[in-house]
Coordinates of C-alpha atoms in Angstrom, one line a residue:
Chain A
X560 CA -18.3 -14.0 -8.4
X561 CA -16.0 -16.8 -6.7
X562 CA -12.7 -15.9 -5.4
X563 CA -9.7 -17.8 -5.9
X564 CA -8.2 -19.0 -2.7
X565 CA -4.4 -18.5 -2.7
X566 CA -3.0 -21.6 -1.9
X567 CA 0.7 -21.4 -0.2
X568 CA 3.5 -22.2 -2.6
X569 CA 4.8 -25.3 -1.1
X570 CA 8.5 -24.1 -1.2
X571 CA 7.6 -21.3 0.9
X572 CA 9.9 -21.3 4.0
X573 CA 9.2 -21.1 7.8
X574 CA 11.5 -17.4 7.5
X575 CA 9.4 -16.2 4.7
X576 CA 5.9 -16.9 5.5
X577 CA 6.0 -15.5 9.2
X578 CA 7.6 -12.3 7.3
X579 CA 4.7 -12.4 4.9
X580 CA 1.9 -12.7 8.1
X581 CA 4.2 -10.0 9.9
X582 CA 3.7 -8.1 6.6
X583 CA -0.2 -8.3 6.2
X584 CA -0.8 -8.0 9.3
X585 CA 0.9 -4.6 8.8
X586 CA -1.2 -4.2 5.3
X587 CA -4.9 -4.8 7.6
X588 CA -3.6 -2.1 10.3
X589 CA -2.5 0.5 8.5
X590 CA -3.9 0.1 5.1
X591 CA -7.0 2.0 3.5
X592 CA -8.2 -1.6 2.2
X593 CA -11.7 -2.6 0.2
X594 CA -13.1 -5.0 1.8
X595 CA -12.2 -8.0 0.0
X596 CA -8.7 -7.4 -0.3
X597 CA -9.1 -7.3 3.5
X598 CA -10.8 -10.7 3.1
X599 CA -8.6 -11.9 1.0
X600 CA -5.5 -10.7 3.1
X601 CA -7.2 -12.1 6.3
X602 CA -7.4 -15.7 4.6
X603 CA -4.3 -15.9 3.6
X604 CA -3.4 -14.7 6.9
X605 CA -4.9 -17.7 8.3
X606 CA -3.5 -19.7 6.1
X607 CA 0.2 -19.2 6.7
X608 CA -0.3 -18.6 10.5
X609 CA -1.4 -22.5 10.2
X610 CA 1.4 -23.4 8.1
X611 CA 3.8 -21.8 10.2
X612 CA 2.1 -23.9 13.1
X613 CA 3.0 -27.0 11.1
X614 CA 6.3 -26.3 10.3
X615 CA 7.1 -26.0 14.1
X616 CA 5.9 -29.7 14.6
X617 CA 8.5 -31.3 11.9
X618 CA 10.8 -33.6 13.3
X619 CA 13.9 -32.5 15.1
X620 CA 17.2 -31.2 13.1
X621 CA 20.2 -33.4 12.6
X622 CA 23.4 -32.9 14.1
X623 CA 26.4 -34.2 12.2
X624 CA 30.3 -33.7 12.7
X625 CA 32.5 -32.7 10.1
X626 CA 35.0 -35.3 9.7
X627 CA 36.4 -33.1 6.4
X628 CA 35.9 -31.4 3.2
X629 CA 37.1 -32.8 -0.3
X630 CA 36.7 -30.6 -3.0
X631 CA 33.0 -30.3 -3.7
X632 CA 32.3 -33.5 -1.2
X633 CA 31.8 -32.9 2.6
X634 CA 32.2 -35.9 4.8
X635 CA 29.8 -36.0 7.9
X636 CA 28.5 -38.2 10.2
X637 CA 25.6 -38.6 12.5
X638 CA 26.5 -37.3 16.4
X639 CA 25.1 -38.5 18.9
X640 CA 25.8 -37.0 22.1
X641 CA 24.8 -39.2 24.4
X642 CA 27.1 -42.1 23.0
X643 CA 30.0 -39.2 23.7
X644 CA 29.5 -39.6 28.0
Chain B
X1073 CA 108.2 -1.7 36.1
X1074 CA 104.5 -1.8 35.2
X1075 CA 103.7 -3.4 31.7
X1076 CA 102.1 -0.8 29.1
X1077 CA 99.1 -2.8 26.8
X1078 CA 97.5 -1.8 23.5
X1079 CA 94.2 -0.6 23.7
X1080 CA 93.4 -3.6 21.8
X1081 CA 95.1 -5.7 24.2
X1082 CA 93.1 -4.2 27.0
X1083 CA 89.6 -4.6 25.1
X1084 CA 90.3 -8.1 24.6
X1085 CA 91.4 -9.2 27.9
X1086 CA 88.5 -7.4 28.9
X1087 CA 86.0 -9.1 26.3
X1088 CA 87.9 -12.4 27.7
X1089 CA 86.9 -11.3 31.1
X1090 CA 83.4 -10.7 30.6
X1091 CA 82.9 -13.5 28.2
X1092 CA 84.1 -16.4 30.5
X1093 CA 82.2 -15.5 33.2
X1094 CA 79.4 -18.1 33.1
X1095 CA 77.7 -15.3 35.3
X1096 CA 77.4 -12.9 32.8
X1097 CA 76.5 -14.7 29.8
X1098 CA 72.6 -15.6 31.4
X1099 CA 72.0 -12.9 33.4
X1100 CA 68.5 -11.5 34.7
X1101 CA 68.2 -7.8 34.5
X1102 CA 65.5 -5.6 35.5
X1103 CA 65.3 -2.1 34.2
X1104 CA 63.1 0.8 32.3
X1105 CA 63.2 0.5 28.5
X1106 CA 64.6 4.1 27.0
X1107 CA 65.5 5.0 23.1
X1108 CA 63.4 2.0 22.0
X1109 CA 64.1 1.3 18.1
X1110 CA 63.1 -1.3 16.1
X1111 CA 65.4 -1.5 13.1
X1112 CA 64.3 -2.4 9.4
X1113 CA 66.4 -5.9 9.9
X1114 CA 63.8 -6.7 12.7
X1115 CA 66.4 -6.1 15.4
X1116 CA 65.7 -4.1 18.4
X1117 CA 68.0 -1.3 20.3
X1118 CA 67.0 0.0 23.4
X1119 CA 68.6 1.0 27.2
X1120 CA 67.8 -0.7 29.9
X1121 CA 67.7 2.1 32.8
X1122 CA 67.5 2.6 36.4
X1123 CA 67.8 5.9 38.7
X1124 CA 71.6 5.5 38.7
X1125 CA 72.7 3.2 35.2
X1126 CA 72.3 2.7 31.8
X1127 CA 73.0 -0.3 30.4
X1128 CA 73.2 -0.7 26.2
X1129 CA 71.1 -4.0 24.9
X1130 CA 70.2 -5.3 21.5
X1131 CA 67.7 -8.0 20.7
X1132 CA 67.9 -9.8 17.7
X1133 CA 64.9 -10.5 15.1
X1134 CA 65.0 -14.0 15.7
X1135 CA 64.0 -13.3 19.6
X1136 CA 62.6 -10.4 18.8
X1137 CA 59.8 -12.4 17.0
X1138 CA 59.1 -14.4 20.2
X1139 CA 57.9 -11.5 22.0
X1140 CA 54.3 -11.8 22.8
X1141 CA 54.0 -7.9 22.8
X1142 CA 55.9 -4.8 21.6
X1143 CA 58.9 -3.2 23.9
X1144 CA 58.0 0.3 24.8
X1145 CA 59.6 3.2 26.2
X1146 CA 58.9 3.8 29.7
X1147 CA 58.1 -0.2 30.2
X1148 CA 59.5 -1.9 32.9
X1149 CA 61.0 -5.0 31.7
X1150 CA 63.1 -7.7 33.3
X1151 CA 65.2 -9.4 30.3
X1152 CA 67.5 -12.3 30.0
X1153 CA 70.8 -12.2 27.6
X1154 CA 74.9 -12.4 27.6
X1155 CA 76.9 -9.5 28.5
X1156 CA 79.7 -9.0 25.4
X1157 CA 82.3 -6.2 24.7
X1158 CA 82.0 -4.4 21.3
X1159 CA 85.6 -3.7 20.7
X1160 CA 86.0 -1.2 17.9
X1161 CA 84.0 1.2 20.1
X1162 CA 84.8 -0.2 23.3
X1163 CA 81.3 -0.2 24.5
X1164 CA 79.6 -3.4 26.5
X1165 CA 76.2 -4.2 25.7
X1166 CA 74.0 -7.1 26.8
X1167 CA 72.5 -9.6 24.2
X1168 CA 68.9 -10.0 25.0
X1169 CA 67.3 -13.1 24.5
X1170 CA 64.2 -13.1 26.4
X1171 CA 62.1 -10.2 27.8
X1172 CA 59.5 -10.7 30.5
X1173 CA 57.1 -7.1 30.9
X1174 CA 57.6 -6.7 35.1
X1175 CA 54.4 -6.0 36.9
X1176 CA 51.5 -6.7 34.9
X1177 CA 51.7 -10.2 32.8
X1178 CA 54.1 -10.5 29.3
X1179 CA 50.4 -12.0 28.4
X1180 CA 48.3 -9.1 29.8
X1181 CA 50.6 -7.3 27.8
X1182 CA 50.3 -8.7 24.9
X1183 CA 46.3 -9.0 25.5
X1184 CA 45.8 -5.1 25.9
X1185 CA 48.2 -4.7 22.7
X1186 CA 46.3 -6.3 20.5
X1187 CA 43.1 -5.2 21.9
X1188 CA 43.9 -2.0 21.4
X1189 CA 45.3 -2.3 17.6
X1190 CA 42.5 -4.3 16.4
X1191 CA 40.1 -1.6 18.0
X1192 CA 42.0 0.8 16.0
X1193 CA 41.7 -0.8 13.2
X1194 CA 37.9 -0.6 13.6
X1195 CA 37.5 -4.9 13.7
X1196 CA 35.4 -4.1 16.9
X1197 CA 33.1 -1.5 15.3
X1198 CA 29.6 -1.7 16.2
X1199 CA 28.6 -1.2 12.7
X1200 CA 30.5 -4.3 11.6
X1201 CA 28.6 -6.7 13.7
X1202 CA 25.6 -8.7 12.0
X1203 CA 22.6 -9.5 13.2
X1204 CA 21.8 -13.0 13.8
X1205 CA 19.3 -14.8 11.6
X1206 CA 15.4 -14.9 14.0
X1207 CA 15.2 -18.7 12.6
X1208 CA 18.4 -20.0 11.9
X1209 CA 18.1 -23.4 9.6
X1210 CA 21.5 -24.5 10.4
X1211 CA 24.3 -24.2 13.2
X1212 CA 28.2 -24.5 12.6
X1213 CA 29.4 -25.1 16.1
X1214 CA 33.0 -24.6 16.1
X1215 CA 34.2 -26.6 19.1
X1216 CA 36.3 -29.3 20.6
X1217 CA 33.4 -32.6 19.7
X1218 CA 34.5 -34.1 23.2
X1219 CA 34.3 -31.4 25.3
X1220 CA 30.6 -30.4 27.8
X1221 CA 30.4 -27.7 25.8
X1222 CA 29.3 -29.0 22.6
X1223 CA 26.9 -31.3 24.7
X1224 CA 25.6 -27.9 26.4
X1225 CA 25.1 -25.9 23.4
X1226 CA 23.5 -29.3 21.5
X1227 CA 21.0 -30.0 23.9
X1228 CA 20.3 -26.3 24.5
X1229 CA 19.7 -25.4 20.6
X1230 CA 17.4 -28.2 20.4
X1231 CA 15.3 -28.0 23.4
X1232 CA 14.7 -24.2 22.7
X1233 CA 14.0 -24.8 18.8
X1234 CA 14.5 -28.6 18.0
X1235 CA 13.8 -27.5 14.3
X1236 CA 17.5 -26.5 13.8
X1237 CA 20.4 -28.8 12.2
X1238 CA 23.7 -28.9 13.5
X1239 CA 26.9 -29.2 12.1
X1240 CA 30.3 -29.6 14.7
X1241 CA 33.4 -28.6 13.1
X1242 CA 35.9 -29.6 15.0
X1243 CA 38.8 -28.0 16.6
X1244 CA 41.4 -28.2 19.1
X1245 CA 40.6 -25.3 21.6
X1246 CA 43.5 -25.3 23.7
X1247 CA 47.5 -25.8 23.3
X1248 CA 50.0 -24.5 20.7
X1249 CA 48.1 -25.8 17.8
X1250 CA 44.6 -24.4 19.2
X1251 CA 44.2 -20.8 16.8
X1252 CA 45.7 -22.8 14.0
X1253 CA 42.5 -25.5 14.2
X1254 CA 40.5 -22.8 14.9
X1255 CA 41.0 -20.4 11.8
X1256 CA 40.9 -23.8 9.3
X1257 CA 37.7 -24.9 11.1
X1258 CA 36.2 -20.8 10.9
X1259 CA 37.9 -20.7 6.9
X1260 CA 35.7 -24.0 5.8
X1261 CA 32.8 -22.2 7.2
X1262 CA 32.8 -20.4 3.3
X1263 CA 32.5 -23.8 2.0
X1264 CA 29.9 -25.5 3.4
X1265 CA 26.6 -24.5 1.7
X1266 CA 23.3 -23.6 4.1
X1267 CA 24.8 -22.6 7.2
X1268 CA 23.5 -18.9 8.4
X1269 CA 24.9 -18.9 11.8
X1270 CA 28.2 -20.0 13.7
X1271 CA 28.7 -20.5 17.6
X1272 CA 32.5 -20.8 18.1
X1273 CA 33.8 -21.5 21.8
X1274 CA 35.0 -23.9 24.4
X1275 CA 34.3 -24.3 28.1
X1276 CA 35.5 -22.7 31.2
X1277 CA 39.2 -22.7 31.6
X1278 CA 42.4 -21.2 32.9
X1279 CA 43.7 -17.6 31.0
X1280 CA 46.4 -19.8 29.3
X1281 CA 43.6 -22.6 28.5
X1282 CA 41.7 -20.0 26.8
X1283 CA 44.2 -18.3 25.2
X1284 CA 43.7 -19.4 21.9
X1285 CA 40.5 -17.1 21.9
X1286 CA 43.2 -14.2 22.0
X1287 CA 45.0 -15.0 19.2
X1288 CA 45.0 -12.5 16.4
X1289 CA 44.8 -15.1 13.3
X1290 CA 41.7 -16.4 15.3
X1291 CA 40.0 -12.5 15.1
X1292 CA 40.5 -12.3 11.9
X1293 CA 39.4 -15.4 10.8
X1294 CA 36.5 -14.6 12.8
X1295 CA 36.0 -10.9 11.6
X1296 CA 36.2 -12.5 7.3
X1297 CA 33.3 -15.4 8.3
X1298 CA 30.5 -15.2 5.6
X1299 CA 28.0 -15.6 8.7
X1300 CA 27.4 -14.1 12.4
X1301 CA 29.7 -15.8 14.5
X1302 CA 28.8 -15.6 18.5
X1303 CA 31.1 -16.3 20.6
X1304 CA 31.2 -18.3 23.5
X1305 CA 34.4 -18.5 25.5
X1306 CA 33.9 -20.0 28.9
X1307 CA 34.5 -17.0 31.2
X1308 CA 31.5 -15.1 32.6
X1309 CA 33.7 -12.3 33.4
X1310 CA 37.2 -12.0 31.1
X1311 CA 36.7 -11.3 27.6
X1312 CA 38.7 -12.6 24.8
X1313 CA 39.8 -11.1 22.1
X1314 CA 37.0 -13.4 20.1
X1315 CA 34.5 -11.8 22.0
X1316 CA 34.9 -8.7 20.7
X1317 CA 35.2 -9.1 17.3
X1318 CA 32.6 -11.8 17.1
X1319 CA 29.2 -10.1 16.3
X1320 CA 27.6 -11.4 19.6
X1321 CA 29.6 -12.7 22.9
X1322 CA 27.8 -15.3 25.2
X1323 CA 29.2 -15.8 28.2
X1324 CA 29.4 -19.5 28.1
X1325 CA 28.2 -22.3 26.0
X1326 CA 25.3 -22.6 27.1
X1327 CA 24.1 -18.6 26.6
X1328 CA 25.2 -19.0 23.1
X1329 CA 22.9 -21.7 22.3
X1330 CA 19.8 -20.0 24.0
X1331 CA 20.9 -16.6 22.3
X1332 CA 21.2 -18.5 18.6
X1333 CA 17.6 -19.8 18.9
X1334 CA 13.9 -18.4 19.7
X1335 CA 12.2 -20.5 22.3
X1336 CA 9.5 -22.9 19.9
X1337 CA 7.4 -22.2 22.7
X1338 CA 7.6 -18.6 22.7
X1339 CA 7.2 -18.7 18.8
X1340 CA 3.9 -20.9 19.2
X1341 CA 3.0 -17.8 21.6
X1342 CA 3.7 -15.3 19.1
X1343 CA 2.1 -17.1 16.0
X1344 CA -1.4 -17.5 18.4
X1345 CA -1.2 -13.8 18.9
X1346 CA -0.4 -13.2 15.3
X1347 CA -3.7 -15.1 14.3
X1348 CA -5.7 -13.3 17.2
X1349 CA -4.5 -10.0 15.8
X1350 CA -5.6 -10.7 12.1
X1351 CA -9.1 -11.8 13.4
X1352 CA -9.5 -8.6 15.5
X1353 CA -7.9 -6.6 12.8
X1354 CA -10.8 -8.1 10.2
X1355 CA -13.4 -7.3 12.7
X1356 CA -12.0 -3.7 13.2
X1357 CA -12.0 -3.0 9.1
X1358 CA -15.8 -4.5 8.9
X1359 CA -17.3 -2.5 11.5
X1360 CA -15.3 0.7 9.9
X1361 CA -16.5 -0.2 6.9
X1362 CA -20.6 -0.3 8.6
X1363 CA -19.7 3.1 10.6
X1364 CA -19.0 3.8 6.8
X1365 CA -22.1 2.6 5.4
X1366 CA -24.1 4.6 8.0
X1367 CA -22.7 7.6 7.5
X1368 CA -23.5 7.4 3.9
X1369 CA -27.2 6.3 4.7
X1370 CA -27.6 10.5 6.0
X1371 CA -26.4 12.3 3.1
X1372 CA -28.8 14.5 1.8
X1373 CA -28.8 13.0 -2.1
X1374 CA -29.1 9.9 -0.8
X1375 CA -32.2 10.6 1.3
X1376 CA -33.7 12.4 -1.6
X1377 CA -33.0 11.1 -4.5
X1378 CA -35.8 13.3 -6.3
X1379 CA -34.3 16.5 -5.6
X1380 CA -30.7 15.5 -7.2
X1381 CA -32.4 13.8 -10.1
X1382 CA -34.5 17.3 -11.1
X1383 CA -31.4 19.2 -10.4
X1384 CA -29.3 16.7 -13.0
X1385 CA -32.1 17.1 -15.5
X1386 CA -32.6 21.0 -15.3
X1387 CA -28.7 20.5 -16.4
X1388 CA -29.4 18.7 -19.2
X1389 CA -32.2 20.9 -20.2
X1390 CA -29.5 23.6 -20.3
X1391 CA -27.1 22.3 -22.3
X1392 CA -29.7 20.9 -24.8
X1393 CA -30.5 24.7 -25.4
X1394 CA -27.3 25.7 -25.7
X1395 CA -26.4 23.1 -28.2
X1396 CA -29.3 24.1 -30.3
X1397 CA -28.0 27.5 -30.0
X1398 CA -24.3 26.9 -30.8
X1399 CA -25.4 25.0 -34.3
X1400 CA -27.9 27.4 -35.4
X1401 CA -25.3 30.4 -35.3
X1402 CA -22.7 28.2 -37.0
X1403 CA -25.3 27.5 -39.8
X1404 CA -26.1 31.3 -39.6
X1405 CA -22.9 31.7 -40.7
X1406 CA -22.2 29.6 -43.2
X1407 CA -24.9 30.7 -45.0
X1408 CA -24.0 34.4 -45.2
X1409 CA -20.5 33.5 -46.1
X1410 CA -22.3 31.0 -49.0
X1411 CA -24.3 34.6 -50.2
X1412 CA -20.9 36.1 -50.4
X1413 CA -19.4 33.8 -52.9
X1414 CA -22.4 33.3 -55.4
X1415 CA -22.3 37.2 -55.3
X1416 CA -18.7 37.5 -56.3
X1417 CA -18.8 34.4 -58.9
X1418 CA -22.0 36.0 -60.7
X1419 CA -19.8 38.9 -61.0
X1420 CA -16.9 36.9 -62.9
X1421 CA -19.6 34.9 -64.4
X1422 CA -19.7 35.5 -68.7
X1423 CA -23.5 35.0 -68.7
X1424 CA -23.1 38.4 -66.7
X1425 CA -22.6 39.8 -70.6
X1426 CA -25.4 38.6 -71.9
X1427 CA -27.3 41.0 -69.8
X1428 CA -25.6 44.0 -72.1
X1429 CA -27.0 42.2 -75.5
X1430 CA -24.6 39.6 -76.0
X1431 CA -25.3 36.1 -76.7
X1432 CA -24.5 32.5 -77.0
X1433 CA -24.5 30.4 -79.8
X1434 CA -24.8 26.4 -79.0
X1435 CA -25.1 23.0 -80.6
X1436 CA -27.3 20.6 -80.1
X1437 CA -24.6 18.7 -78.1
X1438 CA -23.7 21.8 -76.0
X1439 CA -20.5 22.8 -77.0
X1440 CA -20.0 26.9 -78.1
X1441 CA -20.4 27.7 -81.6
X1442 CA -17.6 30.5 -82.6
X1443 CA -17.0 29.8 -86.2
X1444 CA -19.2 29.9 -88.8
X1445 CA -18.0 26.5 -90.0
X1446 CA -19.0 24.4 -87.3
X1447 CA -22.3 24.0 -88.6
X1448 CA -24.1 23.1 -91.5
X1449 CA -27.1 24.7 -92.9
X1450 CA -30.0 23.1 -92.1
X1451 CA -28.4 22.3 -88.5
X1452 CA -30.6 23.4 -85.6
X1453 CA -28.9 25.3 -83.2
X1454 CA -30.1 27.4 -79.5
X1455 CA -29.2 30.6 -79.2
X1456 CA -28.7 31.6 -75.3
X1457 CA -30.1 35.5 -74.4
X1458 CA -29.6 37.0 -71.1
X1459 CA -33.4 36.0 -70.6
X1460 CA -34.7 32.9 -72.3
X1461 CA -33.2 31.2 -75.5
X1462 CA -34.3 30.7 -79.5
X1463 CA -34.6 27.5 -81.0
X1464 CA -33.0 28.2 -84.5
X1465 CA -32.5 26.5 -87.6
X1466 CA -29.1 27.7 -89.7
X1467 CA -30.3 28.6 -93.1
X1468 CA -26.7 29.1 -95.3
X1469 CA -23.5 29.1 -93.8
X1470 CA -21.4 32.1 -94.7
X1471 CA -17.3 31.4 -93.6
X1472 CA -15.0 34.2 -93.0
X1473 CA -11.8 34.0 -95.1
X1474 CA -9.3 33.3 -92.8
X1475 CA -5.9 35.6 -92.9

């Protein structure tokens, strides 16, 4: 019998997997598991504690300033703090 | 001969008196408030008292609305205003124009005031406060762009957790104008899609430079924000009135930033333990699962197998008998219930006659022969007797007259 692995949904958000790791982890402590959904749990476990990993080593966040909101359009631009010394 | 005056006469050379003397028309005077009333119009009535005098005043809505806090009985006031004569009932009261609270600050004042009616009206309430996102996505940072404090609380937020995006909205966070820019900058908040967290604030100051921070349209604006606001007012020790209504006060910029975001480090930290956890956790449920298997490896059936097999077919033996047994006794009684009913129908039966000499007459083809004219002569017909039958032939056929 061949198990399918669970890949990770790729829209799956930093927020969301660590609650779902935070959750099994919960499921493998307390839970009166078989052994493979333990397995199975433990994988994907693995899985998003790697993804999680990788999220952490995207590129840095933008910072913008709010020159003004129109409507639906919202005017920003990049800032740069060290041009502001 | 002294001259006699009118009352009238007197009241107004008195109200001239009082009324040209530059002296009393801006005049300082310190005193308790007593009989405080506000009137419907806005206006305000009160007496200004010492341990000896009384003195009448009356302060008009429009400087009425100028005060930063609300006249109390009991308060010790110093005011400035114009000494007039009321002459229809010939009493002197003093015009107030400005009112100072003695002792403490007219700001303090005014502070403490709002503090307390804001409390009151539960703004401050523990329950109300939200808590802040663990991993924010993006930052509003309401502040003055030019200030230190936006750089502080940049370069904070992304050294800790360089993940995050921020977004300044700008705002003046000083002068008159101050908690006018700050409520539109906290209202567009609402309009701006993916923001879950807001760090409004400004760096250290003066009381007056921060003073925006205590302004009431700036609580509110604060309290109706769609996402946690934490506030960050530049004063390690004062609080603002921002600081209590916001759902988490930093005592500077730069404690805001560092309480908005975990450290990436830390989180790295947590995520190794996280995986060292499931791995033990996996190796905890397998050798549970052999303690398990060990266990099961001493029960009796299982060590032998012989004894539970004969006790499982003695079982089957059983109920193989008492099958056999069940459908033999419901046979048994089918049958005698069968007996019954032949027993009863032979005793309907009309071949019971022919046992008392009766008999049948039949055709060839079966059917019952019960007038002569049926058949012919010649015709060979079986005659049925309670015991056997004769084979007949009809010799002359003798018909009854009918009627």
């Amino acid at each position: 019998m061949k198990e399918t692995v669970t890949a990770q949904a790729p829209e799956k958000s930093f927020e969301e997997a660590l609650a779902r790791l935070e959750q099994i982890i919960e499921e493998l402590d307390h839970g009166e598991l078989k052994l493979e959904e333990s397995l199975r749990l433990f994988e994907e476990g693995v899985g998003l504690a790697r993804y999680c990993n990788s999220k952490l080593d995207e590129a840095q966040g933008r910072v913008e300033l709010l020159l003004g909101v129109d409507g639906e359009n919202i005017l920003t631009k990049d800032f740069c703090i060290d041009e502001e010394e | 001969m002294a001259e006699v005056y009118s009352v009238s006469q007197l009241t107004a050379y008195l109200k001239n008196l009082v009324e040209e003397d530059p002296h009393l028309q801006q005049i300082w005077v310190q005193g308790e408030i007593s009989n405080f009333t506000r009137h419907s119009s806005g206006h305000q009535y009160f007496t200004l008292k010492d341990e000896s005098a009384r003195l009448r005043c009356v302060m008009f809505r429009r400087e009425s609305q100028r005060l930063k806090f609300l006249p109390q009985d009991g308060m010790a006031v110093t005011v400035l205003g114009r000494l007039a004569i009321y002459p229809k009932n010939g009493e002197y009261q003093l015009y107030v124009a400005v009112m100072e609270a003695s002792g403490v600050g007219s700001l303090y004042l005014a502070y403490e005031q709002l503090k307390q009616r804001l409390a009151e009206e539960g703004l401050f309430d523990q329950a109300r406060k939200r808590r802040l996102p663990v991993l924010p996505r993006k930052i509003a940072v309401i502040t003055s762009p030019t200030g230190a404090a936006v750089r502080d609380i940049i370069r904070i937020l992304h050294r800790r957790y360089p993940r995050v995006d921020i977004l300044v909205i700008p705002a003046l966070v000083q002068g008159a104008s101050a908690p006018q820019s700050l409520v539109a900058s906290l209202d567009l908040i609402g309009r701006l899609p993916g923001l879950d967290l807001a760090i409004i604030g400004r760096g250290g100051g003066s009381i007056e430079e921060l003073w925006a921070f205590n302004d009431e349209h700036v609580a509110r604006a604060i309290a109706r924000c769609p996402i946690p606001v934490v506030s960050a007012v530049g004063h390690e020790t004062d609080f603002t009135i921002a600081d209590f209504v916001a759902d988490l006060r930093a005592p500077t910029p730069s404690a805001a930033a560092e309480l908005s975001v975990p450290e990436i480090n830390k989180l790295r930290e947590d995520l190794g333990a996280m995986e060292s956890r499931l791995k033990n956790l996996l190796l905890q449920t397998l050798e549970k699962k052999r303690i398990l298997l060990s266990k099961a490896a001493t029960y009796p059936d299982l060590v032998r197998p012989d004894r539970w097999l004969a006790l499982r077919r003695q079982q089957i033996d059983l109920a193989r008998e008492e099958m056999v047994n069940r459908i033999r006794n419901k046979l048994e009684g089918k049958k005698h219930s069968l007996l019954k009913k032949i027993a009863k129908l032979e005793a309907l039966s009309p071949l019971a006659t022919l046992t008392r000499g009766y008999s049948i007459c039949l055709r060839e083809d079966g059917s019952v022969v019960s007038r002569a004219g049926q058949v012919k002569p010649g015709e060979e017909i079986n005659i049925l007797l309670h015991q056997g039958e004769l084979c007949c032939a009809v010799r002359k056929v003798k018909e009854e007259r009918e009627g």
